[in-house]
Amino acid sequence: MMFEPELEGMSRLELEQLQLERLQATLTRVSRNVPFYCKKFEELGIDPYDFQSLADVHHLPLTTRQDLRDNAPYGLFAVPLREVVRLQTSSGFSEGTTVFGYTLGDIRKWSRLTARVLAAGGVGREDVVHVAHGYGLSTMAFGMHYGAETLGAAVVPVSNGNVRRQVGIILDYRATTLSCIPSYALYLADVMDEMGVNRNVLPLRWGLFGGEVWSEGTRETIQERLKIVATDNYGVSEIMGPGVAGECLERQGMHINEDHFLAEIIDPMTLKPLPPGEIGELVLTTLTKEALPMIRFRTGDLTRLLFEPCACGRTMVRMERIHGRSDDMLIIQGVNVFPERIGAILVETHKAEPDHLIVVDRHGGLDRAMLLVEANMVAPDQIKAQQKFIDLTRQRLAMELGLVFEVKLVERSTIAELQTGPNRVVDRRKF
Ligand code: ZN
């Protein structure tokens, strides 16, 4: 079910016309009201009154989290504080000085967009939505909360403490929908096991998950353990919060609410736009935000855009689940490699994600890439099957990344010994 069919199903031509008009309005507004952008436009020789084509968007300046910090708390606001009705921040106290503001109009639009995400994930007026995000300064809980109300569903604002009590509330209130971060859903499932809850009497049907990077394997586990349909959704606090994009029931990528946000994919090293379909850093421009408009905000999140039509009828472009952060990117033989992508390729190729480690070193001035995979997960003691695994993995990596990896099966202990940090990369090159 679409929440706003006339908008979510708009033709590409209409959509691009709307985006251009809204971008022009945003550019004039920020050039008048935000000295930071006014100065940037001057430096780059951009006349916001003369911006005529979406194709020129990459000439506009990028905005970073550092820019927000440098101008905290209110330096990037485009309206006076008397028009702001809400202040929030992103999770993580290190960024505590960054403040995101909303006008009443912003809150209304935000609510409609999270309502879209909920509707796309199967939720309707009859549903009872258990919001287990932490209520507070971060945007997740309030974003989903207002969306559910706007949709006409019943919200249970339970927040994220006391899991045993939460399980009781889900059963007592007959909650049909769970909104939280994916790892919390797994935690809930564990506690249900401890409490001996019979899954067949669980009222839950829908799960809307966002706020952290998760895999297709985790989705399958959550769907299986909680007996729900689990969809992914995406938000950026600096841009708005949740409601930027959400999956429909096809579960083949998240539809971006493009009538409110303009999405681009750039190479995080060169900052140049990438051709359609390539993986890179997502850059978002707000098209309707009043209090805190963002021009080409670097999200730091890696994904790719899917332009093929979706079976659900929505015309808005889809983004793949987040592959990781651009800060984690490796450059091997001049090729951008995202460690999370390798995990995803293993899952796509073998329907499982064995423990693995990427080892990069340099030999005779040349980068060498090696992928160590835990042997136990791959047909132990069957030499033929193991060789097949190695060959197939090599081929897929070469095809997907354009890079030759040496693939080796090793003991779990070998991986544990080599691994130096929380991520699956050991970079032995000296720069
Ligand atoms: Zn769809």
XYZ file of C-alpha atoms and ligand atoms in Angstrom:
432
model
C 0.000 0.000 0.000
C 1.306 3.437 -0.877
C 0.765 6.294 1.552
C 0.905 8.994 -1.151
C 0.403 7.181 -4.476
C 0.196 10.351 -6.577
C 3.700 11.274 -5.392
C 5.330 7.880 -4.921
C 4.277 6.760 -8.384
C 5.121 9.980 -10.270
C 6.718 9.695 -13.703
C 10.467 10.320 -13.892
C 9.916 13.433 -15.977
C 7.459 14.981 -13.530
C 9.697 14.054 -10.637
C 12.783 15.653 -12.156
C 10.858 18.833 -12.921
C 9.665 18.968 -9.306
C 13.180 18.287 -8.020
C 14.608 21.086 -10.131
C 12.003 23.607 -8.961
C 12.520 22.635 -5.342
C 16.304 22.714 -5.683
C 16.151 26.195 -7.199
C 13.995 27.385 -4.296
C 16.358 25.778 -1.767
C 19.419 27.360 -3.370
C 17.910 30.848 -3.301
C 16.801 30.372 0.285
C 20.205 29.235 1.565
C 22.056 31.896 -0.392
C 19.886 34.527 1.318
C 19.762 33.081 4.817
C 22.869 30.958 5.412
C 26.161 32.919 5.247
C 28.105 29.624 4.997
C 26.464 28.743 1.672
C 26.399 32.340 0.462
C 30.190 32.450 0.856
C 30.687 29.030 -0.799
C 28.573 30.009 -3.806
C 30.580 33.212 -4.182
C 33.883 31.342 -4.011
C 32.749 28.859 -6.650
C 31.164 31.531 -8.835
C 27.715 29.956 -8.579
C 24.686 32.132 -9.130
C 21.812 30.335 -7.383
C 19.310 32.381 -9.417
C 20.743 30.932 -12.575
C 20.656 27.226 -11.738
C 18.847 25.562 -14.640
C 19.563 21.847 -14.733
C 19.795 18.934 -12.320
C 22.793 17.781 -14.319
C 24.723 20.736 -12.854
C 24.196 19.618 -9.277
C 27.775 18.322 -8.987
C 29.047 21.890 -9.415
C 27.461 22.819 -6.086
C 29.628 22.648 -2.964
C 29.625 19.572 -0.715
C 28.677 19.855 2.966
C 30.372 17.686 5.605
C 29.737 16.781 9.244
C 32.736 18.967 10.051
C 30.947 21.951 8.475
C 28.016 21.307 10.805
C 30.333 21.119 13.813
C 32.184 24.281 12.764
C 28.915 26.173 12.551
C 27.244 24.688 15.630
C 24.816 25.192 17.113
C 22.692 27.321 14.789
C 25.041 28.692 12.123
C 23.582 26.647 9.247
C 19.932 27.267 10.147
C 18.008 29.036 7.395
C 15.263 30.331 9.675
C 15.340 32.316 12.948
C 14.983 30.258 16.131
C 11.459 31.552 16.736
C 10.349 29.431 13.775
C 12.047 26.278 15.089
C 9.810 23.943 17.080
C 12.127 20.978 17.684
C 15.835 20.391 18.263
C 17.458 16.948 18.037
C 20.912 15.540 17.540
C 22.502 12.386 16.186
C 23.339 9.430 18.383
C 26.827 9.458 19.842
C 27.895 11.996 22.412
C 31.076 13.005 20.624
C 28.911 14.941 18.217
C 26.818 16.413 21.000
C 27.380 19.958 19.867
C 25.723 19.404 16.492
C 22.082 20.462 16.573
C 19.381 19.695 14.013
C 16.356 21.958 13.955
C 12.852 21.536 12.527
C 10.084 23.997 11.782
C 6.488 22.885 12.197
C 6.415 22.393 8.425
C 9.531 20.197 8.631
C 7.930 18.040 11.343
C 4.793 17.596 9.214
C 6.792 16.572 6.150
C 9.018 14.291 8.193
C 5.930 12.572 9.624
C 4.503 12.005 6.145
C 7.775 10.547 4.913
C 8.138 8.099 7.793
C 4.460 7.230 7.251
C 5.438 6.362 3.661
C 8.231 4.121 4.917
C 5.906 2.346 7.351
C 3.224 1.877 4.680
C 5.811 0.524 2.232
C 6.852 -1.997 4.909
C 3.289 -3.312 5.140
C 1.942 -1.232 8.051
C -1.609 0.162 7.945
C -4.190 1.886 10.156
C -5.111 -1.324 11.949
C -1.584 -1.962 13.137
C -0.098 -1.507 16.599
C 3.441 -0.186 16.267
C 5.901 -1.001 19.054
C 8.640 1.658 18.797
C 11.697 0.265 20.584
C 14.133 2.978 19.543
C 15.455 5.110 22.388
C 13.300 8.200 22.859
C 15.559 11.161 23.333
C 17.787 13.450 21.357
C 18.377 11.012 18.506
C 15.933 11.093 15.606
C 14.905 7.442 15.198
C 12.174 7.079 17.833
C 10.375 10.365 17.224
C 10.649 9.965 13.457
C 8.987 6.554 13.408
C 6.543 7.567 16.152
C 5.107 10.533 14.253
C 5.060 8.513 11.042
C 2.979 5.787 12.638
C 0.523 8.340 14.042
C 0.290 10.111 10.693
C -0.445 6.775 9.052
C -3.259 6.244 11.546
C -1.692 3.259 13.296
C -1.564 2.971 17.100
C 1.858 3.728 18.559
C 3.321 2.143 21.670
C 6.235 4.467 22.590
C 8.067 1.851 24.627
C 11.653 3.083 24.014
C 14.553 0.688 24.436
C 14.975 -0.429 28.060
C 13.848 -3.500 30.029
C 13.569 -6.163 27.354
C 11.562 -8.669 29.403
C 8.914 -6.044 30.032
C 8.959 -5.231 26.299
C 8.170 -8.836 25.432
C 5.243 -8.672 27.869
C 3.991 -5.455 26.271
C 4.223 -6.906 22.743
C 2.048 -9.837 23.859
C -0.385 -7.805 26.008
C -0.913 -4.941 23.542
C -1.004 -7.334 20.567
C 1.696 -5.317 18.786
C 1.798 -6.195 15.092
C 4.784 -4.064 14.139
C 8.255 -3.773 15.596
C 10.401 -0.711 14.885
C 13.974 -0.808 16.229
C 17.578 -1.421 15.202
C 18.126 -4.935 13.785
C 20.443 -6.070 16.588
C 17.769 -5.168 19.129
C 15.295 -7.407 17.290
C 17.734 -10.319 17.667
C 18.128 -9.484 21.348
C 14.338 -9.504 21.756
C 14.243 -12.920 20.068
C 16.882 -14.246 22.500
C 14.915 -13.004 25.486
C 11.718 -14.529 24.087
C 13.594 -17.850 23.954
C 14.660 -17.470 27.571
C 11.105 -16.655 28.578
C 9.768 -19.608 26.613
C 7.456 -17.489 24.444
C 5.642 -19.560 21.836
C 6.400 -17.954 18.456
C 3.151 -19.152 16.997
C 1.138 -16.903 19.319
C 3.275 -13.814 18.666
C 1.057 -11.059 17.217
C 3.983 -9.472 15.289
C 3.738 -9.352 11.479
C 5.972 -6.498 10.346
C 9.443 -5.389 11.345
C 10.922 -2.050 10.248
C 14.613 -1.904 10.902
C 17.121 0.884 10.492
C 19.850 2.753 12.281
C 22.697 0.292 11.754
C 24.381 -1.699 8.989
C 22.941 -5.219 8.724
C 23.167 -8.071 6.251
C 20.736 -10.103 4.208
C 21.628 -13.055 6.462
C 20.545 -11.089 9.551
C 17.284 -10.240 7.805
C 16.603 -13.916 7.176
C 17.402 -14.770 10.799
C 15.087 -12.047 12.137
C 12.259 -13.062 9.779
C 12.625 -16.680 10.777
C 12.963 -16.122 14.538
C 10.219 -13.509 14.963
C 7.994 -14.782 12.134
C 7.726 -11.331 10.554
C 8.396 -9.592 7.260
C 11.498 -7.494 7.902
C 12.193 -4.375 5.840
C 15.175 -2.065 5.868
C 14.883 1.689 6.171
C 17.394 4.474 6.045
C 17.790 7.827 7.678
C 20.406 10.495 8.226
C 19.948 12.801 11.216
C 21.661 15.716 9.470
C 19.205 15.370 6.587
C 16.069 14.687 8.641
C 16.260 11.356 10.481
C 14.480 8.163 9.412
C 12.166 8.536 6.425
C 14.830 9.282 3.819
C 14.334 5.852 2.249
C 12.565 2.592 2.988
C 11.997 -0.805 1.440
C 8.713 -1.956 -0.017
C 7.585 -5.545 0.439
C 9.678 -6.611 -2.583
C 12.670 -6.129 -0.262
C 15.010 -5.320 -3.148
C 16.451 -2.008 -1.978
C 15.040 1.093 -0.314
C 12.967 3.634 -2.259
C 14.422 7.085 -1.684
C 11.807 9.802 -1.120
C 13.141 11.680 -4.108
C 10.522 14.404 -4.106
C 12.191 15.622 -0.887
C 15.792 14.509 -1.336
C 18.124 14.565 -4.304
C 20.511 11.609 -4.234
C 23.932 11.312 -5.868
C 26.705 8.738 -5.657
C 30.268 10.064 -5.617
C 33.717 8.528 -5.449
C 34.747 9.232 -1.844
C 38.371 9.812 -2.887
C 38.034 12.011 -5.977
C 34.609 13.420 -4.953
C 33.552 13.092 -8.613
C 30.098 11.720 -9.519
C 30.105 8.002 -10.368
C 28.270 6.428 -13.311
C 24.795 5.022 -12.530
C 24.890 1.648 -10.761
C 28.347 2.006 -9.200
C 28.977 1.740 -5.487
C 30.143 4.916 -3.825
C 29.282 7.455 -1.160
C 25.716 8.657 -0.944
C 25.348 12.436 -1.116
C 21.969 13.984 -0.327
C 20.493 17.423 -0.907
C 17.315 18.383 0.927
C 14.677 19.836 -1.393
C 12.033 20.966 1.093
C 13.714 21.343 4.489
C 13.043 24.756 6.021
C 15.056 24.989 9.248
C 18.235 23.199 8.224
C 18.556 22.726 4.456
C 21.607 20.710 3.378
C 23.298 21.096 0.020
C 25.106 17.927 -1.119
C 25.610 16.491 2.339
C 28.234 13.721 2.454
C 26.555 10.908 4.390
C 29.721 8.756 4.540
C 27.473 5.773 3.720
C 28.330 3.486 0.820
C 25.627 2.189 -1.457
C 24.516 2.066 -5.075
C 21.349 3.311 -6.750
C 19.035 0.915 -8.571
C 17.172 2.560 -11.414
C 15.231 -0.444 -12.736
C 11.465 -0.212 -12.183
C 10.222 -1.914 -9.017
C 7.369 -4.413 -9.076
C 5.552 -2.473 -6.324
C 4.749 0.420 -8.676
C 6.777 3.063 -6.856
C 8.881 5.038 -9.303
C 11.310 6.459 -6.763
C 14.858 5.190 -7.215
C 16.047 2.493 -4.804
C 19.294 2.361 -2.859
C 20.913 -0.904 -1.826
C 21.400 -1.648 1.841
C 24.364 0.287 3.250
C 27.591 -1.535 2.351
C 29.649 0.289 4.966
C 31.286 3.629 5.621
C 33.453 5.464 3.133
C 36.084 5.852 5.885
C 36.607 2.050 5.754
C 37.331 1.988 2.040
C 40.528 0.270 0.872
C 42.329 1.074 -2.346
C 43.956 -2.040 -3.791
C 45.789 -1.744 -7.108
C 43.935 1.516 -7.630
C 40.541 -0.154 -7.197
C 38.155 1.029 -4.466
C 37.265 -1.963 -2.308
C 34.715 -1.895 0.481
C 35.270 -4.713 2.998
C 31.526 -5.109 3.586
C 31.052 -5.741 -0.124
C 33.275 -8.811 0.095
C 31.101 -10.210 2.897
C 28.056 -9.563 0.725
C 29.665 -11.319 -2.268
C 30.336 -14.387 -0.087
C 26.678 -14.434 0.940
C 25.462 -13.970 -2.650
C 27.777 -16.698 -3.936
C 27.480 -19.284 -1.186
C 24.309 -18.347 0.742
C 26.398 -18.105 3.900
C 28.872 -15.685 5.377
C 31.783 -17.668 6.801
C 34.237 -15.875 9.045
C 36.779 -14.215 6.788
C 39.671 -11.777 6.722
C 41.058 -9.564 3.978
C 44.840 -9.322 3.995
C 46.556 -6.748 1.802
C 50.302 -6.437 1.384
C 52.729 -5.087 -1.170
C 55.245 -7.118 -3.064
C 57.706 -5.586 -5.537
C 55.683 -2.357 -5.527
C 52.485 -4.227 -6.360
C 49.471 -4.634 -4.076
C 48.454 -8.203 -3.332
C 45.035 -9.062 -1.985
C 44.252 -12.228 -0.121
C 40.970 -13.477 1.285
C 41.176 -15.959 4.139
C 37.985 -17.923 4.745
C 37.245 -20.176 7.686
C 37.519 -23.722 6.342
C 35.114 -25.291 8.805
C 32.206 -23.506 7.216
C 33.091 -24.843 3.775
C 32.531 -28.566 3.385
C 35.214 -29.712 5.841
C 37.440 -32.542 4.598
C 36.027 -32.506 1.095
C 38.930 -31.387 -1.043
C 36.886 -31.165 -4.238
C 34.121 -29.079 -2.724
C 36.690 -26.816 -1.124
C 38.485 -26.261 -4.428
C 35.161 -25.444 -6.031
C 34.449 -22.902 -3.286
C 37.846 -21.266 -3.844
C 37.442 -21.084 -7.621
C 33.918 -19.718 -7.471
C 34.838 -17.099 -4.881
C 37.847 -15.961 -6.926
C 35.725 -15.670 -10.049
C 32.984 -13.706 -8.334
C 35.439 -11.322 -6.681
C 37.188 -10.729 -9.987
C 33.891 -10.149 -11.746
C 32.380 -7.869 -9.099
C 35.476 -5.935 -8.030
C 37.761 -6.243 -11.029
C 40.505 -7.489 -8.737
C 42.286 -10.832 -8.414
C 42.246 -12.222 -4.883
C 44.187 -15.187 -3.617
C 41.538 -17.175 -1.743
C 42.663 -19.501 1.051
C 40.775 -21.723 3.442
C 42.196 -21.569 6.959
C 41.353 -22.562 10.517
C 39.229 -20.200 12.586
C 42.184 -19.734 14.956
C 44.362 -18.457 12.092
C 41.882 -15.675 11.382
C 41.633 -14.783 15.074
C 45.433 -14.614 15.355
C 45.879 -12.344 12.333
C 42.957 -10.028 12.992
C 44.172 -6.843 14.658
C 40.957 -4.865 15.108
C 37.192 -5.097 14.954
C 37.080 -4.995 11.161
C 37.918 -7.775 8.748
C 40.975 -6.151 7.228
C 44.698 -6.461 7.814
C 46.580 -3.912 5.744
C 50.307 -4.657 5.788
C 51.277 -2.138 3.151
C 53.569 0.689 4.146
C 52.445 4.050 2.869
Zn 9.226 -1.193 -4.568
